[in-house]
Coordinates of C-alpha atoms in Angstrom, one line a residue:
Chain A
M1 CA -10.4 -2.0 -66.9
S2 CA -13.0 -4.7 -66.7
A3 CA -13.2 -6.9 -63.6
L4 CA -11.5 -10.4 -63.8
L5 CA -13.8 -12.8 -62.0
I6 CA -12.9 -16.1 -60.6
A7 CA -14.8 -18.8 -62.7
G8 CA -18.2 -19.7 -61.2
T9 CA -18.1 -17.1 -58.5
A10 CA -18.6 -13.3 -58.1
Q11 CA -15.3 -13.1 -56.4
R12 CA -12.8 -10.8 -58.2
F13 CA -9.4 -12.2 -59.1
G14 CA -6.9 -10.7 -56.7
F15 CA -9.1 -9.9 -53.7
L16 CA -9.1 -6.2 -54.2
D17 CA -12.0 -4.4 -55.7
D18 CA -11.9 -2.5 -59.0
F19 CA -11.4 0.9 -57.4
A20 CA -8.5 -0.3 -55.3
V21 CA -6.8 -2.0 -58.2
R22 CA -7.2 1.1 -60.4
E23 CA -5.9 3.4 -57.7
I24 CA -2.9 1.3 -56.9
R25 CA -2.0 0.8 -60.6
R26 CA -2.3 4.5 -61.2
G27 CA -0.1 5.2 -58.1
L28 CA 2.4 2.8 -59.4
L29 CA 2.4 4.5 -62.8
K30 CA 3.0 7.8 -61.1
A31 CA 5.8 6.3 -59.0
L32 CA 7.4 4.9 -62.1
A33 CA 7.1 8.2 -63.8
V34 CA 8.8 10.1 -61.0
P35 CA 11.4 7.7 -59.7
G36 CA 11.7 7.7 -55.9
Y37 CA 8.8 10.0 -55.3
Q38 CA 6.5 8.8 -52.5
V39 CA 3.0 8.5 -53.9
P40 CA 0.2 8.6 -51.3
Y41 CA -2.6 6.1 -51.7
A42 CA -5.5 4.8 -49.7
S43 CA -4.0 1.6 -48.4
R44 CA -6.9 -1.0 -48.1
E45 CA -7.7 -3.2 -45.0
M46 CA -6.3 -6.6 -45.7
P47 CA -6.9 -9.9 -43.9
I48 CA -3.5 -9.6 -42.3
A49 CA -2.3 -7.0 -39.8
R50 CA -0.6 -3.8 -40.9
G51 CA 3.1 -4.2 -40.6
F52 CA 3.1 -7.7 -42.0
G53 CA 3.5 -6.8 -45.6
T54 CA 0.2 -5.3 -46.5
G55 CA 1.8 -2.7 -48.8
G56 CA 3.7 -5.3 -50.9
M57 CA 0.8 -7.6 -51.0
Q58 CA -1.6 -4.9 -52.3
I59 CA 0.9 -4.2 -55.1
T60 CA 1.2 -7.9 -55.9
L61 CA -2.6 -8.4 -55.9
A62 CA -3.1 -5.3 -58.1
I63 CA -0.6 -6.2 -60.8
A64 CA -0.7 -10.1 -60.7
T65 CA -2.4 -11.9 -63.6
P66 CA -3.1 -15.7 -64.1
L67 CA -0.1 -15.7 -66.4
D68 CA 2.4 -14.7 -63.8
R69 CA 4.6 -17.0 -61.7
L70 CA 5.0 -15.7 -58.2
K71 CA 7.9 -16.1 -55.7
V72 CA 7.5 -14.8 -52.2
I73 CA 10.5 -14.6 -49.9
D74 CA 11.1 -13.3 -46.4
Q75 CA 14.7 -12.6 -45.5
G76 CA 15.9 -14.8 -48.2
A77 CA 13.8 -17.7 -47.2
D78 CA 10.9 -19.1 -49.3
D79 CA 9.7 -21.2 -46.4
S80 CA 9.5 -18.9 -43.4
V81 CA 6.1 -18.5 -41.7
N82 CA 5.5 -15.0 -43.1
A83 CA 6.5 -16.0 -46.7
V84 CA 4.4 -19.1 -46.6
S85 CA 1.3 -17.2 -45.2
L86 CA 1.5 -14.5 -47.8
R87 CA 2.0 -17.0 -50.6
R88 CA -1.0 -19.0 -49.4
F89 CA -3.3 -16.0 -49.3
I90 CA -2.2 -14.6 -52.6
T91 CA -2.7 -17.9 -54.4
A92 CA -6.1 -18.4 -52.7
A93 CA -7.1 -14.9 -54.0
C94 CA -5.6 -15.4 -57.4
P95 CA -6.6 -18.8 -58.7
G96 CA -4.4 -20.0 -61.5
L97 CA -1.4 -17.9 -60.4
A98 CA 1.5 -20.3 -60.4
T99 CA 4.2 -20.1 -57.7
T100 CA 7.8 -21.0 -57.6
T101 CA 10.8 -20.8 -55.3
R102 CA 13.2 -20.4 -58.2
T103 CA 14.2 -16.8 -58.9
A104 CA 15.0 -17.5 -62.6
E105 CA 11.4 -18.9 -63.1
A106 CA 9.5 -16.2 -61.3
T107 CA 7.9 -13.2 -63.2
L108 CA 6.8 -11.5 -59.9
I109 CA 8.8 -11.5 -56.8
Q110 CA 7.4 -10.3 -53.5
T111 CA 10.2 -9.8 -51.0
R112 CA 10.9 -8.6 -47.5
H113 CA 14.5 -7.7 -46.7
R114 CA 16.3 -9.2 -49.5
V115 CA 16.9 -8.9 -53.3
P116 CA 17.7 -12.4 -54.8
E117 CA 21.4 -13.2 -55.4
R118 CA 20.7 -14.5 -58.9
A119 CA 20.8 -11.6 -61.3
L120 CA 17.3 -10.4 -62.3
T121 CA 16.3 -10.3 -65.9
A122 CA 14.0 -8.2 -68.0
G123 CA 10.4 -9.3 -67.7
Q124 CA 10.6 -9.8 -63.9
T125 CA 9.1 -7.4 -61.4
M126 CA 10.2 -6.9 -57.7
V127 CA 7.7 -6.0 -55.1
Y128 CA 9.0 -4.9 -51.7
Q129 CA 7.2 -4.9 -48.4
V130 CA 8.2 -1.6 -46.8
P131 CA 7.8 -0.7 -43.1
Y132 CA 9.1 2.9 -43.3
P133 CA 9.1 4.6 -46.7
D134 CA 10.7 7.9 -45.7
P135 CA 14.4 8.0 -45.3
L136 CA 14.2 11.3 -43.5
Q137 CA 12.1 9.8 -40.8
I138 CA 15.2 9.1 -38.7
V139 CA 16.2 12.7 -38.6
E140 CA 12.9 14.7 -38.9
P141 CA 9.8 13.7 -37.0
S142 CA 7.6 16.3 -38.7
E143 CA 6.0 14.8 -41.9
R144 CA 5.2 18.3 -43.2
K145 CA 8.9 19.3 -42.9
R146 CA 9.9 16.0 -44.5
R147 CA 7.7 16.6 -47.5
L148 CA 9.1 20.1 -47.9
A149 CA 12.6 18.7 -47.6
H150 CA 11.9 16.1 -50.4
A151 CA 10.3 18.9 -52.6
H152 CA 13.3 21.1 -52.2
G153 CA 15.8 18.2 -52.5
D154 CA 17.3 19.2 -49.0
Y155 CA 18.8 16.1 -47.5
A156 CA 21.5 17.9 -45.4
R157 CA 20.2 16.4 -42.1
L158 CA 20.5 12.9 -43.6
W159 CA 24.0 13.7 -44.6
V160 CA 24.7 14.9 -41.1
K161 CA 23.6 11.4 -39.9
L162 CA 26.3 10.0 -42.1
Y163 CA 28.8 12.5 -40.8
E164 CA 28.1 11.6 -37.2
D165 CA 28.4 7.9 -38.0
V166 CA 31.8 8.4 -39.7
V167 CA 33.0 10.4 -36.7
R168 CA 31.8 7.8 -34.2
F169 CA 32.6 4.5 -36.0
R170 CA 35.0 5.5 -38.8
E171 CA 32.4 4.2 -41.3
V172 CA 28.7 4.5 -42.0
S173 CA 27.0 2.1 -39.6
I174 CA 23.7 1.9 -41.4
S175 CA 23.3 -1.8 -42.1
N176 CA 20.0 -1.7 -43.8
R177 CA 17.6 0.9 -45.1
Y178 CA 20.7 2.6 -46.5
P179 CA 19.5 5.9 -48.2
A180 CA 20.0 6.1 -51.9
R181 CA 19.4 8.7 -54.5
V182 CA 17.2 7.6 -57.4
A183 CA 17.8 9.2 -60.8
G184 CA 19.7 12.1 -59.3
R185 CA 16.7 13.5 -57.5
Y186 CA 14.7 11.8 -54.7
V187 CA 16.4 9.9 -51.9
I188 CA 14.6 6.7 -51.0
D189 CA 14.6 4.3 -48.2
P190 CA 15.1 1.0 -50.1
S191 CA 13.0 -0.9 -47.6
P192 CA 15.0 -2.9 -45.1
I193 CA 17.2 -4.6 -47.6
P194 CA 20.8 -4.9 -46.4
R195 CA 23.6 -2.7 -47.9
W196 CA 24.7 -5.7 -49.8
D197 CA 21.7 -5.6 -52.0
L198 CA 21.7 -1.9 -52.7
P199 CA 24.0 -2.0 -55.7
K200 CA 21.7 -4.5 -57.3
L201 CA 19.1 -1.7 -57.7
H202 CA 21.5 0.5 -59.8
R203 CA 20.5 0.2 -63.5
S204 CA 18.6 -3.0 -62.8
P205 CA 16.7 -4.3 -65.8
V206 CA 13.6 -4.8 -63.7
A207 CA 11.1 -2.5 -62.1
H208 CA 11.3 -2.3 -58.3
L209 CA 7.9 -1.4 -56.7
F210 CA 7.8 -0.5 -53.0
G211 CA 4.6 -0.5 -51.0
A212 CA 4.2 0.7 -47.4
G213 CA 0.7 -0.3 -46.4
R214 CA 0.7 1.1 -42.8
E215 CA 2.2 4.4 -44.1
K216 CA 0.1 4.4 -47.2
K217 CA 2.9 5.2 -49.7
L218 CA 4.1 3.8 -53.0
Y219 CA 7.4 4.5 -54.7
A220 CA 9.3 2.8 -57.4
V221 CA 12.7 2.5 -59.2
P222 CA 12.1 2.0 -62.9
P223 CA 14.3 -0.3 -64.9
F224 CA 17.7 1.0 -66.0
T225 CA 17.6 3.9 -63.5
D226 CA 20.5 5.2 -61.5
V227 CA 20.5 4.3 -57.8
E228 CA 23.4 5.9 -55.9
P229 CA 23.9 5.3 -52.1
L230 CA 24.6 8.6 -50.2
A231 CA 28.3 8.6 -49.5
F232 CA 31.1 11.1 -48.9
D233 CA 33.6 11.5 -51.7
D234 CA 36.4 10.4 -49.5
V235 CA 34.5 7.8 -47.4
P236 CA 33.0 5.6 -50.2
F237 CA 30.1 3.3 -49.8
A238 CA 30.9 -0.3 -49.1
V239 CA 28.9 -3.4 -48.7
E240 CA 29.3 -6.1 -46.0
A241 CA 32.7 -7.6 -46.2
F242 CA 32.1 -11.0 -44.3
R243 CA 35.7 -11.4 -43.4
D244 CA 37.0 -13.7 -40.7
A245 CA 39.7 -12.8 -38.2
A246 CA 42.5 -13.5 -40.7
G247 CA 40.9 -11.2 -43.2
A248 CA 39.7 -13.9 -45.5
R249 CA 36.3 -13.8 -47.1
R250 CA 33.9 -16.2 -45.4
R251 CA 32.2 -18.9 -47.5
C252 CA 28.8 -20.5 -47.2
A253 CA 29.1 -23.7 -45.1
R254 CA 26.6 -25.4 -47.4
C255 CA 27.4 -24.4 -50.9
G256 CA 30.8 -22.9 -50.5
A257 CA 29.8 -19.6 -52.2
G258 CA 32.1 -16.7 -51.5
D259 CA 30.1 -14.0 -53.2
T260 CA 26.8 -14.0 -51.4
Y261 CA 25.1 -12.4 -48.4
L262 CA 25.7 -14.7 -45.4
D263 CA 23.7 -15.5 -42.3
Q264 CA 25.7 -16.0 -39.1
I265 CA 24.2 -18.9 -37.1
P266 CA 25.4 -19.5 -33.6
Q267 CA 26.3 -23.1 -32.8
P268 CA 25.9 -25.1 -29.5
D269 CA 29.7 -25.3 -29.3
G270 CA 29.9 -21.6 -29.1
G271 CA 31.2 -21.1 -32.7
D272 CA 29.3 -19.7 -35.7
R273 CA 28.2 -21.2 -38.9
W274 CA 28.0 -19.0 -42.0
Q275 CA 25.7 -19.9 -44.8
C276 CA 23.9 -18.2 -47.7
N277 CA 20.8 -16.1 -46.7
D278 CA 19.2 -16.7 -50.1
Q279 CA 17.9 -20.3 -49.9
D280 CA 17.1 -20.6 -53.5
R281 CA 20.6 -19.5 -54.8
C282 CA 22.3 -21.8 -52.2
A283 CA 20.2 -24.8 -53.3
E284 CA 20.9 -24.0 -56.9
R285 CA 24.6 -24.0 -56.4
M286 CA 24.5 -27.3 -54.4
E287 CA 22.6 -28.8 -57.4
E288 CA 25.3 -27.5 -59.8
R289 CA 28.0 -29.0 -57.7
Chain B
M30 CA 11.6 39.0 -59.2
I31 CA 15.3 38.8 -60.0
D32 CA 17.5 41.3 -61.7
R33 CA 21.2 42.3 -61.6
I34 CA 22.7 45.4 -60.2
Q35 CA 26.4 46.2 -59.8
D36 CA 26.6 48.0 -56.6
G37 CA 24.3 48.8 -53.8
P38 CA 23.0 47.9 -50.4
V39 CA 22.9 44.2 -49.3
I40 CA 19.4 44.8 -48.0
E41 CA 17.0 47.5 -49.1
A42 CA 13.6 47.5 -47.3
Q43 CA 10.8 49.7 -48.4
G44 CA 7.5 50.1 -46.5
L45 CA 7.9 46.7 -44.7
T46 CA 4.7 45.8 -43.1
R47 CA 3.5 42.6 -41.3
I48 CA 0.0 42.3 -40.0
H49 CA -1.1 39.2 -38.1
G50 CA -4.8 38.7 -38.5
R51 CA -7.2 39.4 -41.3
G52 CA -6.3 43.1 -41.5
C53 CA -8.4 46.0 -42.6
P54 CA -7.7 49.2 -44.6
D55 CA -7.3 51.2 -41.4
C56 CA -4.8 48.9 -39.6
V57 CA -1.7 51.0 -40.3
R58 CA -3.5 54.3 -39.9
L59 CA -5.0 53.5 -36.5
T60 CA -1.9 51.9 -34.9
G61 CA 1.7 53.0 -34.2
D62 CA 3.6 55.2 -31.9
V63 CA 1.2 58.1 -32.4
H64 CA -1.8 56.0 -31.1
G65 CA 0.4 54.1 -28.5
R66 CA -0.8 50.7 -29.7
N67 CA -0.1 48.0 -32.4
V68 CA -3.5 46.3 -32.2
C69 CA -5.9 47.6 -34.7
P70 CA -9.1 48.9 -32.9
A71 CA -11.2 48.3 -36.0
C72 CA -10.4 44.7 -36.7
G73 CA -8.3 43.5 -33.8
S74 CA -5.3 42.5 -36.1
V75 CA -1.8 42.9 -34.7
V76 CA 0.4 45.2 -36.7
A77 CA 3.8 43.7 -35.9
V78 CA 5.7 46.2 -38.0
A79 CA 4.5 48.8 -40.5
E80 CA 6.2 51.0 -43.1
V81 CA 9.8 50.1 -42.0
S82 CA 12.3 51.3 -44.5
F83 CA 16.1 51.0 -44.2
R84 CA 19.3 50.0 -46.2
L85 CA 22.1 47.8 -45.1
W86 CA 25.4 48.3 -46.9
P87 CA 28.1 45.6 -47.3
G88 CA 30.2 45.3 -44.2
E89 CA 27.9 47.4 -42.1
I90 CA 26.3 46.6 -38.8
L91 CA 22.8 47.9 -38.3
G92 CA 21.4 48.0 -34.8
V93 CA 17.7 47.4 -34.3
M94 CA 16.6 48.5 -30.9
G95 CA 13.3 48.7 -29.0
E96 CA 11.3 47.3 -26.1
S97 CA 9.6 44.0 -26.0
G98 CA 6.9 43.8 -28.5
S99 CA 8.2 46.7 -30.6
G100 CA 8.7 44.5 -33.7
K101 CA 12.5 43.9 -33.6
S102 CA 12.3 40.2 -34.0
S103 CA 9.5 40.5 -36.6
V104 CA 11.9 42.5 -38.8
V105 CA 14.6 39.7 -38.4
R106 CA 12.1 37.0 -39.2
L107 CA 11.1 38.8 -42.4
L108 CA 14.7 39.2 -43.3
H109 CA 15.4 35.6 -42.7
L110 CA 12.4 34.5 -44.7
D111 CA 10.8 32.8 -41.7
D112 CA 7.8 35.0 -42.4
R113 CA 6.6 37.0 -45.3
P114 CA 5.5 40.7 -45.3
S115 CA 1.9 41.8 -45.7
A116 CA 3.1 44.8 -47.7
G117 CA 6.4 46.4 -48.8
T118 CA 9.5 45.1 -50.5
V119 CA 12.8 43.7 -49.3
R120 CA 15.5 43.6 -51.8
F121 CA 18.5 41.4 -51.1
R122 CA 21.6 41.7 -53.3
E123 CA 24.1 38.8 -53.5
S124 CA 27.7 39.8 -53.7
H125 CA 27.9 38.8 -57.4
G126 CA 25.0 41.2 -58.2
R127 CA 22.0 38.9 -58.4
A128 CA 19.1 40.6 -56.5
H129 CA 16.0 39.1 -55.1
D130 CA 12.7 40.6 -53.7
L131 CA 12.4 38.6 -50.6
A132 CA 8.7 39.5 -50.3
S133 CA 7.8 37.5 -53.4
I134 CA 10.4 34.8 -53.5
D135 CA 9.3 31.1 -53.8
E136 CA 9.9 28.7 -51.0
A137 CA 12.7 26.7 -52.7
E138 CA 14.7 29.9 -53.4
A139 CA 14.0 31.0 -49.9
R140 CA 15.5 27.8 -48.6
R141 CA 18.5 28.2 -50.8
L142 CA 19.2 31.8 -49.5
R143 CA 18.7 30.7 -45.9
D144 CA 21.1 27.8 -46.3
T145 CA 23.8 29.5 -48.2
R146 CA 23.6 33.3 -48.0
F147 CA 22.2 34.1 -44.6
G148 CA 23.4 33.3 -41.1
M149 CA 21.2 33.6 -38.1
V150 CA 22.0 33.5 -34.4
H151 CA 19.1 33.2 -32.1
Q152 CA 18.8 34.3 -28.4
N153 CA 17.7 30.8 -27.6
P154 CA 20.3 28.2 -28.7
H155 CA 17.7 25.5 -29.0
L156 CA 16.3 27.4 -32.0
G157 CA 19.6 27.7 -33.7
L158 CA 21.3 24.4 -32.9
N159 CA 20.4 20.8 -33.3
F160 CA 21.0 19.4 -29.8
G161 CA 20.8 15.8 -31.2
V162 CA 24.1 16.0 -33.0
S163 CA 27.6 17.1 -32.2
A164 CA 29.1 20.6 -32.5
G165 CA 30.9 19.4 -35.7
G166 CA 27.6 17.9 -37.0
N167 CA 25.8 21.3 -36.5
I168 CA 28.4 23.1 -38.6
A169 CA 28.6 20.2 -41.1
E170 CA 24.9 20.5 -41.7
R171 CA 25.4 24.1 -43.1
L172 CA 28.4 23.0 -45.2
L173 CA 26.4 20.0 -46.5
C174 CA 23.6 22.4 -47.5
C175 CA 26.1 24.2 -49.7
G176 CA 27.0 21.0 -51.5
E177 CA 30.2 20.0 -49.8
R178 CA 30.6 16.2 -50.0
R179 CA 34.1 15.6 -48.7
F180 CA 34.2 14.4 -45.1
H181 CA 37.7 15.4 -44.3
A182 CA 37.2 18.9 -45.8
I183 CA 34.0 19.3 -43.7
R184 CA 35.9 18.2 -40.6
E185 CA 38.8 20.7 -41.3
A186 CA 36.3 23.5 -42.0
A187 CA 34.4 22.8 -38.8
L188 CA 37.7 22.9 -36.8
G189 CA 38.6 26.2 -38.4
L190 CA 35.2 27.7 -37.5
L191 CA 35.6 26.5 -33.9
D192 CA 39.0 28.1 -33.8
R193 CA 37.5 31.3 -35.2
T194 CA 34.8 31.4 -32.5
E195 CA 37.1 30.3 -29.8
V196 CA 35.5 27.0 -29.0
P197 CA 38.2 24.4 -28.1
R198 CA 38.9 22.0 -30.9
A199 CA 38.6 19.1 -28.5
R200 CA 34.9 19.8 -28.1
I201 CA 34.0 19.2 -31.8
D202 CA 32.4 15.9 -31.1
H203 CA 30.6 17.0 -28.0
Q204 CA 26.8 17.8 -28.2
P205 CA 25.7 21.3 -27.6
G206 CA 23.9 20.3 -24.5
Q207 CA 27.2 19.7 -22.9
F208 CA 28.3 23.4 -23.6
S209 CA 27.9 26.5 -21.4
G210 CA 25.5 29.2 -22.5
G211 CA 28.3 31.4 -23.9
M212 CA 29.9 28.5 -25.7
Q213 CA 26.5 27.6 -27.2
Q214 CA 26.2 31.1 -28.6
R215 CA 29.7 30.8 -30.1
L216 CA 28.8 27.6 -31.6
Q217 CA 25.7 29.2 -33.1
I218 CA 28.0 31.9 -34.6
A219 CA 30.3 29.2 -36.0
R220 CA 27.4 27.4 -37.5
A221 CA 26.0 30.7 -39.0
L222 CA 29.4 31.5 -40.5
A223 CA 30.0 28.1 -42.1
P224 CA 28.7 29.0 -45.6
N225 CA 30.4 32.4 -45.7
P226 CA 27.1 34.2 -45.4
E227 CA 26.5 37.7 -46.9
L228 CA 24.1 38.7 -44.2
L229 CA 24.3 37.8 -40.5
L230 CA 21.3 38.3 -38.3
L231 CA 21.8 38.4 -34.6
D232 CA 18.7 38.3 -32.5
E233 CA 19.5 39.2 -28.8
V234 CA 22.6 37.1 -28.9
T235 CA 23.9 38.3 -25.5
T236 CA 20.7 38.3 -23.5
G237 CA 20.9 36.1 -20.5
L238 CA 24.6 35.8 -20.5
D239 CA 26.8 37.2 -17.7
L240 CA 28.8 40.4 -18.4
S241 CA 32.2 38.8 -19.0
V242 CA 30.7 36.3 -21.4
Q243 CA 28.7 39.1 -23.1
A244 CA 32.0 41.1 -23.6
R245 CA 33.7 38.1 -25.3
I246 CA 30.8 37.5 -27.6
L247 CA 30.6 41.1 -28.6
D248 CA 34.4 41.2 -29.3
L249 CA 34.0 38.1 -31.3
I250 CA 31.2 39.7 -33.4
L251 CA 33.3 42.8 -34.0
S252 CA 36.3 40.7 -35.1
I253 CA 34.2 38.8 -37.5
Q254 CA 32.8 42.0 -39.0
R255 CA 36.3 43.4 -39.3
D256 CA 37.9 40.3 -40.8
L257 CA 35.1 39.0 -43.0
G258 CA 33.2 42.3 -43.8
V259 CA 29.9 40.5 -43.5
A260 CA 26.9 42.8 -43.2
M261 CA 25.0 42.3 -39.9
V262 CA 21.6 43.2 -38.3
V263 CA 21.9 43.2 -34.6
V264 CA 18.6 43.1 -32.7
T265 CA 18.9 44.1 -29.0
H266 CA 17.2 46.0 -26.2
D267 CA 20.6 46.7 -24.7
L268 CA 22.1 50.1 -25.5
G269 CA 25.6 48.9 -24.7
V270 CA 25.4 46.3 -27.5
V271 CA 24.4 48.9 -30.2
R272 CA 26.9 51.4 -28.8
L273 CA 29.8 48.9 -29.2
L274 CA 28.6 47.2 -32.5
A275 CA 26.4 49.2 -34.6
G276 CA 27.4 52.0 -36.9
R277 CA 23.8 52.9 -37.5
T278 CA 20.7 52.3 -35.4
M279 CA 17.0 52.0 -35.9
V280 CA 14.7 52.5 -32.9
L281 CA 11.3 50.7 -33.1
R282 CA 8.2 51.2 -31.0
H283 CA 4.7 49.9 -31.6
G284 CA 5.9 48.4 -34.8
R285 CA 7.2 51.8 -36.2
V286 CA 10.6 53.3 -36.7
V287 CA 10.6 56.2 -34.4
E288 CA 14.2 57.2 -34.9
S289 CA 17.1 56.1 -37.0
G290 CA 20.5 57.4 -37.8
L291 CA 24.2 57.1 -36.7
T292 CA 24.4 55.3 -33.4
D293 CA 26.6 57.9 -31.8
Q294 CA 24.1 60.6 -32.8
I295 CA 21.1 58.7 -31.5
L296 CA 22.8 57.9 -28.2
E297 CA 24.3 61.5 -27.7
D298 CA 21.4 63.5 -29.0
P299 CA 18.2 61.4 -29.0
Q300 CA 15.2 63.3 -30.6
H301 CA 12.2 61.1 -29.9
P302 CA 10.9 61.0 -26.4
Y303 CA 11.0 57.2 -26.3
T304 CA 14.7 57.2 -27.3
Q305 CA 15.5 59.9 -24.8
Q306 CA 13.8 57.9 -22.1
L307 CA 15.7 54.8 -23.1
V308 CA 19.1 56.7 -23.1
M309 CA 18.3 58.3 -19.8
S310 CA 17.3 55.1 -18.1
A311 CA 20.5 53.5 -19.3
L312 CA 22.7 56.3 -17.9

């Protein structure tokens, strides 16, 4: 791989040096070859603090090209402080890289907490900022034991967590980071995306790349791969219902959508306003109307 | 190494030896009951057990008796695959005939056997129970290891095991920390029985419990052996426990078997001076 330099400077396109890019790309290839397996890598120091999306940003910088069109979202919003800061840094480090807020137009989507509501299409790539890559972390503090459990496919303690939830709450209470088995083998922590988004990973036409900068791990869900949430046979997995007191499905107060993930926004009068979490999809629907 | 044999002992140990340390060719020769030590004078290694051989037949209870440091728990750790022998073989035969050499088994298969074929009850409940989840969760973990994925079936099975071990059904959602010592041991037994094990290992299960609770636990173990026919290894330093439970007994000292045979015979007519001393002191 030859270095791609920014015209008229000695600065490399994408901020990272050649060795870092090569290592991250190799790590991603391994992650795609073994779906769900956590590939360790030497996470680089970035000009933002660990925990603010350095894992996802390193993946984006390692795979972005000047031909890409980038979308950065944070909890469904394109204009949050985190999303704006990340986008600004990435575009400064990658001159020529176009940006967009439209999911349909993007080829590279870096995200925290959400998968866009609009169906993804072949040719796009999802990059996730992951705080905790290991689903076993909530039940096993020892990393050595966690690695052995992954190697042996032993997720019994994770299942016990689901059992305890069903006993206490009559349903699984995990609202995000819901553990899912990839390609029938490894169980992953699908970053902090809500349960609502998990079915979108199942046999998705795009590659989903996960980067945990602080924990120094990469993992991936390749296109058209089975992603099955852990669930008991007689207590099936269910996404958020967003129902009101009468049992009716709530709708977005802005676009009227009844099939999207909604944010609950408290109002001064004591009531709540419900609206789409995915700003782009909401705006798109309003334009369509 | 895996092969198939139709009938035979559940466990067949030959020359089981575990040396902690770098070891030397003289470790076994210079230690043992004859020398009155289990630390090798040549290299300083600890010979936890050496040249231990025995057979355990289906439905049988084997007592392993000895003083502290004699190697009782080392034998159990080797059988439960928590440790690997330095020399010797341990053949474990599953009920359908598949046999394994536990000395050379790989880690994944060891985990499978531990999860689905063995049951272990520790002296210290903190080693055998997860105090962060409920009693039902502790039992559920073993069932989930065996591939059960139906919540209600797990719940029913857990209640059945609590009935079997005389833990009140109403306590199923309580955490083990809320249980008494005797009830924690019964919960450990329930958890150990969950996958219908073919080998149950009991390491000083009644130590530290008062006499009435000890008696109930021992009665429970006997009834399990009678009803389920599971083979058991009972480790204890209490003569009363082996007298009540074990058909055959093996006496260890300084990591060596100094006497073994029918329990009645050993207790009525001990041959080795240590066993004689043990029986005399108990009487």
